[in-house]
mmCIF file of C-alpha atoms in Angstrom:
data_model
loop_
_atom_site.group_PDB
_atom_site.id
_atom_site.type_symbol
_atom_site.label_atom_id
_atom_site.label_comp_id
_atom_site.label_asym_id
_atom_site.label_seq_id
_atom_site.Cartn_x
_atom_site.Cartn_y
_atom_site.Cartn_z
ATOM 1 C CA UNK A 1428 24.055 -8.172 -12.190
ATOM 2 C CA UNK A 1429 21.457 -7.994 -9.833
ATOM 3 C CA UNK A 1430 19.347 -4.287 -9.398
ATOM 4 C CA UNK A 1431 19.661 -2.563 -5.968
ATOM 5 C CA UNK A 1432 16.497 -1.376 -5.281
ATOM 6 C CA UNK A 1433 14.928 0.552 -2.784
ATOM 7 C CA UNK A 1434 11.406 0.189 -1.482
ATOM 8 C CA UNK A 1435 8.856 2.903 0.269
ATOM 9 C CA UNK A 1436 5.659 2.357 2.447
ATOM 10 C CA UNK A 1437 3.950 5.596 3.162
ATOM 11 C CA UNK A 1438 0.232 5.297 2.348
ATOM 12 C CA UNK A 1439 -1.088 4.766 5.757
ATOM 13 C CA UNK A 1440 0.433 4.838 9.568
ATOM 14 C CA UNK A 1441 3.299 2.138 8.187
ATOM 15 C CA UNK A 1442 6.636 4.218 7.241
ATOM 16 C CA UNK A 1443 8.659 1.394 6.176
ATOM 17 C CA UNK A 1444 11.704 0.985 3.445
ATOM 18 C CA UNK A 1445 13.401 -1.729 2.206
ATOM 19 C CA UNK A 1446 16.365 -2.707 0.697
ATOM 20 C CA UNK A 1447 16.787 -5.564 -1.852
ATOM 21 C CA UNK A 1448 19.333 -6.708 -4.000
ATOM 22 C CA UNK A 1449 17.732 -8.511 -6.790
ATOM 23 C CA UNK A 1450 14.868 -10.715 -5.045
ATOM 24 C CA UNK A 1451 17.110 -10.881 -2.083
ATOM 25 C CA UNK A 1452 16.298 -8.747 1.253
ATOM 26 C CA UNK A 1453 19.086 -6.993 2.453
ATOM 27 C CA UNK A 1454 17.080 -4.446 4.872
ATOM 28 C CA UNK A 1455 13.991 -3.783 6.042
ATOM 29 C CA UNK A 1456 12.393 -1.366 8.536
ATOM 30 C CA UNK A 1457 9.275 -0.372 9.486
ATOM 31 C CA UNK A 1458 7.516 2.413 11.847
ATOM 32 C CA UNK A 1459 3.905 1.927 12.917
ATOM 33 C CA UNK A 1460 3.248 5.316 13.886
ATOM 34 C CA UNK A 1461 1.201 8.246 12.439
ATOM 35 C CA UNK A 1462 2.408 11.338 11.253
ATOM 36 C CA UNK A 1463 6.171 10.560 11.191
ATOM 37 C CA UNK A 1464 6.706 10.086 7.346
ATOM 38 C CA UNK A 1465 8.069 13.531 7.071
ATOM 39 C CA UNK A 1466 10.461 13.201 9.951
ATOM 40 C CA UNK A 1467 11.638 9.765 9.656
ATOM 41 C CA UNK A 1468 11.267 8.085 5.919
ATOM 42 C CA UNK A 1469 14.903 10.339 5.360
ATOM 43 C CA UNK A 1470 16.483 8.718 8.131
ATOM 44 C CA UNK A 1471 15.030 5.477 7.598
ATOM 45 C CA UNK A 1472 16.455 5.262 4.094
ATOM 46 C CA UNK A 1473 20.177 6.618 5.345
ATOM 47 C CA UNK A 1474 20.150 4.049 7.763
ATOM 48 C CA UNK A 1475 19.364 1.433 5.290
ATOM 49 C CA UNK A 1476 22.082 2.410 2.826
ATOM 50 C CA UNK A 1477 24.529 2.677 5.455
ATOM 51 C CA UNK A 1478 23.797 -1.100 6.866
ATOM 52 C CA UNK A 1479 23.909 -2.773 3.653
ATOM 53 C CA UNK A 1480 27.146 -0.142 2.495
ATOM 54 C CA UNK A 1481 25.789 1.403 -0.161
ATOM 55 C CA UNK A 1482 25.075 4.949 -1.691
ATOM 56 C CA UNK A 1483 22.092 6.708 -3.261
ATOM 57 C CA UNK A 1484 24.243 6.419 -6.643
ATOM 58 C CA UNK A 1485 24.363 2.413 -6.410
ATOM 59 C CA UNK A 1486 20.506 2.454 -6.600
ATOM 60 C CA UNK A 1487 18.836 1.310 -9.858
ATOM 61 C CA UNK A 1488 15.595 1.793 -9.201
ATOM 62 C CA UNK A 1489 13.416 3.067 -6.241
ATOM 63 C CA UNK A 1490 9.737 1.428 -5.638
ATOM 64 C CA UNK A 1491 6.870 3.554 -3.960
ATOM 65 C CA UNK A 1492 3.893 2.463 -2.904
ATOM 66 C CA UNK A 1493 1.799 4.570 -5.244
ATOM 67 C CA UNK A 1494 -2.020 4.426 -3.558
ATOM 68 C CA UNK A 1495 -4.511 4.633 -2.431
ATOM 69 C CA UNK A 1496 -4.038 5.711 1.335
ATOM 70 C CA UNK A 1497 -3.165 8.945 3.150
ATOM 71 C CA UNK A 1498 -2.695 11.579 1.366
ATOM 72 C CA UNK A 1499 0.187 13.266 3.232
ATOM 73 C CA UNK A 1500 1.378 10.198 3.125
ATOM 74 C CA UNK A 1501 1.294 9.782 -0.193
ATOM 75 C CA UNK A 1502 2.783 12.569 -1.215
ATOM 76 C CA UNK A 1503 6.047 12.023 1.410
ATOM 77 C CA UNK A 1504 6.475 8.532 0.045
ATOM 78 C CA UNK A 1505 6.347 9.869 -3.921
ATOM 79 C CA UNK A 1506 7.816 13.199 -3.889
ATOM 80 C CA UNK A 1507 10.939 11.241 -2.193
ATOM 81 C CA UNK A 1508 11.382 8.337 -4.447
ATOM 82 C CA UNK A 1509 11.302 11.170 -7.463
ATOM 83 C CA UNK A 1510 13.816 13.192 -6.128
ATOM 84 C CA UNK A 1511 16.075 9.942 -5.242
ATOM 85 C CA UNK A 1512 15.355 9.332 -8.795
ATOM 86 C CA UNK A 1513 16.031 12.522 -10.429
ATOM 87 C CA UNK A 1514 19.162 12.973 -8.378
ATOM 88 C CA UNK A 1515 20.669 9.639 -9.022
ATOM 89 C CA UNK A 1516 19.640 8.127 -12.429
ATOM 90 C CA UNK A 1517 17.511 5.548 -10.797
ATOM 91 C CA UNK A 1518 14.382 3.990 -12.428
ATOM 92 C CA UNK A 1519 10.730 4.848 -10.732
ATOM 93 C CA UNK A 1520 8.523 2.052 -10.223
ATOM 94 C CA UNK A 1521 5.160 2.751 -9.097
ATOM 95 C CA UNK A 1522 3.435 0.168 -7.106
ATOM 96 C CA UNK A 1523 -0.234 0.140 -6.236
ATOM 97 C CA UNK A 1524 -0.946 -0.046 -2.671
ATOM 98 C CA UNK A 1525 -3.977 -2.302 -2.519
ATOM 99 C CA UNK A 1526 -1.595 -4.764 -4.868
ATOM 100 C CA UNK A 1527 1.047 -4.885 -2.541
ATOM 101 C CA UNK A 1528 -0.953 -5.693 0.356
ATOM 102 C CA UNK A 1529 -3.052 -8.703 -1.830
ATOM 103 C CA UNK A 1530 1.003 -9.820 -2.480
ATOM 104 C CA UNK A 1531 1.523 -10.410 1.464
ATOM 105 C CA UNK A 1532 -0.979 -12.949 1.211
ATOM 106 C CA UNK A 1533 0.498 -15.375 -1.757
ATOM 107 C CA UNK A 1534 2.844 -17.307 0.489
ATOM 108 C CA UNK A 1535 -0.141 -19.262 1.876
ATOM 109 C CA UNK A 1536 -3.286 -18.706 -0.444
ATOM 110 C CA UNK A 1537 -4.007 -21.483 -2.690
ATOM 111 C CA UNK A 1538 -4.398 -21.097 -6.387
ATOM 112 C CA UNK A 1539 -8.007 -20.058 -7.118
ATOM 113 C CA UNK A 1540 -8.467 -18.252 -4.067
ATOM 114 C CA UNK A 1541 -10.073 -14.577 -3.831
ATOM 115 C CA UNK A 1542 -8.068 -11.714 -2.020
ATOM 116 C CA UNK A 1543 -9.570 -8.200 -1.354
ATOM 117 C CA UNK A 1544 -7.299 -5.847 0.204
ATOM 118 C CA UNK A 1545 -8.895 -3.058 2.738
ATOM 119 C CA UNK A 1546 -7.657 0.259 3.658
ATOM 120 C CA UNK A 1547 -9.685 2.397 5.462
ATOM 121 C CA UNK A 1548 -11.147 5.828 3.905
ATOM 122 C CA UNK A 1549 -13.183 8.172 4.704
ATOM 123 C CA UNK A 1550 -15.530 7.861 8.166
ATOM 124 C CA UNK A 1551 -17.449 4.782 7.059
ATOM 125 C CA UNK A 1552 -15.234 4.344 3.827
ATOM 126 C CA UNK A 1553 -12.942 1.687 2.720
ATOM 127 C CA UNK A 1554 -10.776 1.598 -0.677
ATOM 128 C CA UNK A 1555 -10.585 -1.785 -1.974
ATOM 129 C CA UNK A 1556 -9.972 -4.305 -5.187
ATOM 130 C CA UNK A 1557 -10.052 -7.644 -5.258
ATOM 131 C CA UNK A 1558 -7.646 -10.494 -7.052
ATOM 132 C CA UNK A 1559 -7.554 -14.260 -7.911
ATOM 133 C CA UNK A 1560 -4.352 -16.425 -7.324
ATOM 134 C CA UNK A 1561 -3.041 -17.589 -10.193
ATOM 135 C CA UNK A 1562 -1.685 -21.017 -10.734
ATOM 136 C CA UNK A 1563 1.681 -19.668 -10.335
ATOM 137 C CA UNK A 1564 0.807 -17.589 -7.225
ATOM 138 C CA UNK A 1565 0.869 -14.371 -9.214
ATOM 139 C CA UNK A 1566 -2.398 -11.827 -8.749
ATOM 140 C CA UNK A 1567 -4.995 -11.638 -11.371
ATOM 141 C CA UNK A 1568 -7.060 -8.345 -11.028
ATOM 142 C CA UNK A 1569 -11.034 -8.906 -10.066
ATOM 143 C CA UNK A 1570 -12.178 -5.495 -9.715
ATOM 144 C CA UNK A 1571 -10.739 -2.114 -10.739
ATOM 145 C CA UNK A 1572 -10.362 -0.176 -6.742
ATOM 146 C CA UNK A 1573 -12.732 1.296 -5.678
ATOM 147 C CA UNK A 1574 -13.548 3.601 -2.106
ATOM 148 C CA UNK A 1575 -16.996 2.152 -1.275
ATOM 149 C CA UNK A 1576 -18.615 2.287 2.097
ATOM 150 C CA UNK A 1577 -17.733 -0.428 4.543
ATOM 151 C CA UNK A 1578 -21.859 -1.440 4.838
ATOM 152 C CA UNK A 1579 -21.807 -2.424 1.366
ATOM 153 C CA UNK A 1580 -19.093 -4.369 1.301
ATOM 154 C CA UNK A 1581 -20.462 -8.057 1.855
ATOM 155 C CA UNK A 1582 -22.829 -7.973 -0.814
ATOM 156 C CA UNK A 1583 -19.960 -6.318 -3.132
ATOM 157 C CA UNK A 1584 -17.665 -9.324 -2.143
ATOM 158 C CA UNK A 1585 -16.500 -11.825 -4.789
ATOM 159 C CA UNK A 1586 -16.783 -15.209 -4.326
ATOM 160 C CA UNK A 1587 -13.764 -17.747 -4.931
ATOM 161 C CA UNK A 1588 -14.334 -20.532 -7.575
ATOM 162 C CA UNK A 1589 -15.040 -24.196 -5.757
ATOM 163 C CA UNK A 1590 -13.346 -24.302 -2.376
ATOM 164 C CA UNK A 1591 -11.354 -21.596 -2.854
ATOM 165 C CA UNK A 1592 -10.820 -19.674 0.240
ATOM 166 C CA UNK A 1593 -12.121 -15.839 0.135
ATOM 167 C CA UNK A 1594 -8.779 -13.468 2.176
ATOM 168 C CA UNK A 1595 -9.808 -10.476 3.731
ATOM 169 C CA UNK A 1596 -6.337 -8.381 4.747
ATOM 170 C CA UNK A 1597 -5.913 -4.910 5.767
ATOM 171 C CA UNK A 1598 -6.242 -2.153 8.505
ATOM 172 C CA UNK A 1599 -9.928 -1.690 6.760
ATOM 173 C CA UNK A 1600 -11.146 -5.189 7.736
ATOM 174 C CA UNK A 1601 -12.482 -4.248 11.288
ATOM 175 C CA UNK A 1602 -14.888 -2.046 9.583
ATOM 176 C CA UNK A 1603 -15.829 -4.444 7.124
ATOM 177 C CA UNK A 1604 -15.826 -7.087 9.494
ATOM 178 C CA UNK A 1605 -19.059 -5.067 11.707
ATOM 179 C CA UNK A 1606 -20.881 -5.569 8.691
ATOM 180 C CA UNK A 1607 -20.407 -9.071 7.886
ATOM 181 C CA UNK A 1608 -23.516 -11.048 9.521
ATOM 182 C CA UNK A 1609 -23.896 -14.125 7.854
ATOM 183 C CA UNK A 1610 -20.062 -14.710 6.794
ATOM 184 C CA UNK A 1611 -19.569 -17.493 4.615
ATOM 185 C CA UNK A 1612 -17.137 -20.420 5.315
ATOM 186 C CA UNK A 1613 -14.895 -19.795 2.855
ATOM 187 C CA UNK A 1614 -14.189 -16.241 4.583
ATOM 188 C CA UNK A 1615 -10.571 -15.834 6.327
ATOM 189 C CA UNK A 1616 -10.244 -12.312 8.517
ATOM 190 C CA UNK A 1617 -6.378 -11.767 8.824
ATOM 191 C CA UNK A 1618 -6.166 -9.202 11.828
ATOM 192 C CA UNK A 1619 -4.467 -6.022 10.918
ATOM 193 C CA UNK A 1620 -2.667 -5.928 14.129
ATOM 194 C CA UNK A 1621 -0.397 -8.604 13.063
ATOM 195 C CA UNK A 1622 -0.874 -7.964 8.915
ATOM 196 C CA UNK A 1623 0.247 -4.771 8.242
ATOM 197 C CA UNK A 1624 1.581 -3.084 5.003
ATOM 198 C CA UNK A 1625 5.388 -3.748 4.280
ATOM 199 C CA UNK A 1626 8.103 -2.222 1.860
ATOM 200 C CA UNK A 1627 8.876 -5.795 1.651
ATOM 201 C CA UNK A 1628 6.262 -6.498 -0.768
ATOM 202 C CA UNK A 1629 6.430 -3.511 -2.648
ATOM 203 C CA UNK A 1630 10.067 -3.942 -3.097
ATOM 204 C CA UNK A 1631 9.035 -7.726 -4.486
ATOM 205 C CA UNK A 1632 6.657 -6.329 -6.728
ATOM 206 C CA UNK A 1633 8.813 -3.342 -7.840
ATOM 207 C CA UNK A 1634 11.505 -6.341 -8.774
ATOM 208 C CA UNK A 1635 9.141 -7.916 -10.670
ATOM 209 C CA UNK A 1636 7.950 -4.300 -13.013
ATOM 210 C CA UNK A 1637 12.013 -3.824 -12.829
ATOM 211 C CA UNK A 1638 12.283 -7.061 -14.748
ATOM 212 C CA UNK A 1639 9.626 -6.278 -17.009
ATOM 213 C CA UNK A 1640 10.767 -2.704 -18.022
ATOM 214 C CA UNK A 1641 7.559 -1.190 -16.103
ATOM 215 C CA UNK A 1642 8.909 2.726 -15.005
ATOM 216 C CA UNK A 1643 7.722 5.498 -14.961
ATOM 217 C CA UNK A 1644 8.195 8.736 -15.842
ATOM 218 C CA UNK A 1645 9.494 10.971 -13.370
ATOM 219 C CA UNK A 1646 8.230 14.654 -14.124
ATOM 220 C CA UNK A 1647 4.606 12.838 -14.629
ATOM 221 C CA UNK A 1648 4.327 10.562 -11.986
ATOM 222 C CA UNK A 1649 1.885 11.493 -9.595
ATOM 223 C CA UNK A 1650 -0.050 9.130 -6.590
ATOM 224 C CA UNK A 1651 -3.148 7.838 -7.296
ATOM 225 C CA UNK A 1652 -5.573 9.030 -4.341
ATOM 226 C CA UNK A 1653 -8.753 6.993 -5.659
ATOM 227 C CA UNK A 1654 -10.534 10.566 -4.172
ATOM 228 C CA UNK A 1655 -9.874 13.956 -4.468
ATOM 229 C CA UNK A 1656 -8.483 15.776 -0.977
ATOM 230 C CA UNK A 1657 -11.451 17.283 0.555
ATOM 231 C CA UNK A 1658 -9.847 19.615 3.350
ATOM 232 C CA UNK A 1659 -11.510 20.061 6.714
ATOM 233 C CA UNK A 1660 -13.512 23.191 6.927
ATOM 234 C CA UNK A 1661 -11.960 26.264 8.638
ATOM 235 C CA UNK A 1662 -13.784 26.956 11.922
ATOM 236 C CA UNK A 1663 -13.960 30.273 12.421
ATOM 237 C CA UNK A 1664 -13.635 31.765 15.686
ATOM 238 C CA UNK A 1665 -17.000 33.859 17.015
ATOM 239 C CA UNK A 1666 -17.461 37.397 16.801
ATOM 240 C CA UNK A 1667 -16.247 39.336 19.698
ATOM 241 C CA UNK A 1668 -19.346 41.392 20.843
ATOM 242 C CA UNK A 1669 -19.253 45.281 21.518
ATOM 243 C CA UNK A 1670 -20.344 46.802 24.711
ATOM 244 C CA UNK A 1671 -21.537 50.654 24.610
#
């Protein structure tokens, strides 16, 4: 039989779920707005179950995109898919974020090619990994991620064996991209106006650890933020002064 599972993008502006059966797609929708997780990832996930006639209870597993990103929403995205998972029995799978958005690129990367995911961070900041396509268009990690500072970033690059092509995908390649003066020709800038994270590919990547017996454990499970929270300072308002 094949798993229902559902799929959640929260880790940056994207609130998106998605709804597969097995490999297969049955729903998909995705917000590209800020600050909405809270409001609308509930409603987004109703509406998906009641398209594709399902319940909560039919679910066998529920995906997350796991981080790095926001941290609110981060915390939306995972404190939901435990408490779907706690309330119905279904298995938590914990998807990386930068993996999911290297995924998006397989359908037309080339085996050997180099794909380094950017999301941006901090002010000048970008997290980031990088991974090789495998001959059988799976990801092979290159670097562990990392939240380095968009400046440093060309030199950091990896560079793709023979005439492999090197992918740069993400919201954090317009900062990267300022940096980038003497590009070299294997380099291929996918605008993030048009390439934007999807439950889709968490969903196909939560099938996969599905298959493979990859959960997690849901009293544990906690996002990985890459960096701790550091919280804006408190401004504190001036001293009234006192007149004799």
């Amino acid at each position: 039989m094949k798993p229902l599972l559902l799929a959640l993008e929260t880790a940056t502006d994207v609130c998106g779920v998605a709804l597969f059966a097995g490999e297969a797609l049955c729903f998909e929708a995705i917000l590209q707005r800020g600050r909405v997780h809270a409001e609308q990832l509930a409603l987004l996930i109703a509406d998906a179950l009641e398209r594709c006639a399902l319940q909560a209870a039919d679910l066998d597993a529920v995906a997350v995109s796991m981080g790095p990103g926001s941290y609110t929403g981060l915390r939306v995205g995972v404190s939901t898919a435990k408490g779907l998972a706690e309330a119905t029995g279904a298995r938590l799978i914990g998807v990386p974020t930068l993996e999911a958005l290297a995924a998006s690129v397989t359908p037309y990367a080339l085996p050997g090619d180099v794909v380094v995911p950017l999301l941006n961070s901090r002010r000048t900041e970008v997290y980031t990994t990088a991974y090789r396509i495998t001959s059988d268009a799976t990801l092979e990690l290159l670097a562990e991620p990392a939240a380095l500072e968009a400046a440093s970033v060309p030199d950091w690059l990896p560079r793709p064996d023979g005439d492999g092509q090197l992918w740069l995908v993400g919201e954090g390649t317009a900062r990267v991209a300022a940096h980038l003066t003497e590009p070299p020709a294997s380099l291929r800038l996918l605008d993030p106006a048009q390439h934007n994270l999807r439950a889709f590919w968490v969903g196909r990547l939560g099938i996969e650890r599905y298959r493979a017996g990859r959960f997690e454990d849901v009293a544990s499970f906690e996002p990985f933020y890459l960096k701790d929270f550091v919280a804006k300072p408190h401004r504190r308002a001036p001293a009234a002064s006192l007149s004799s």
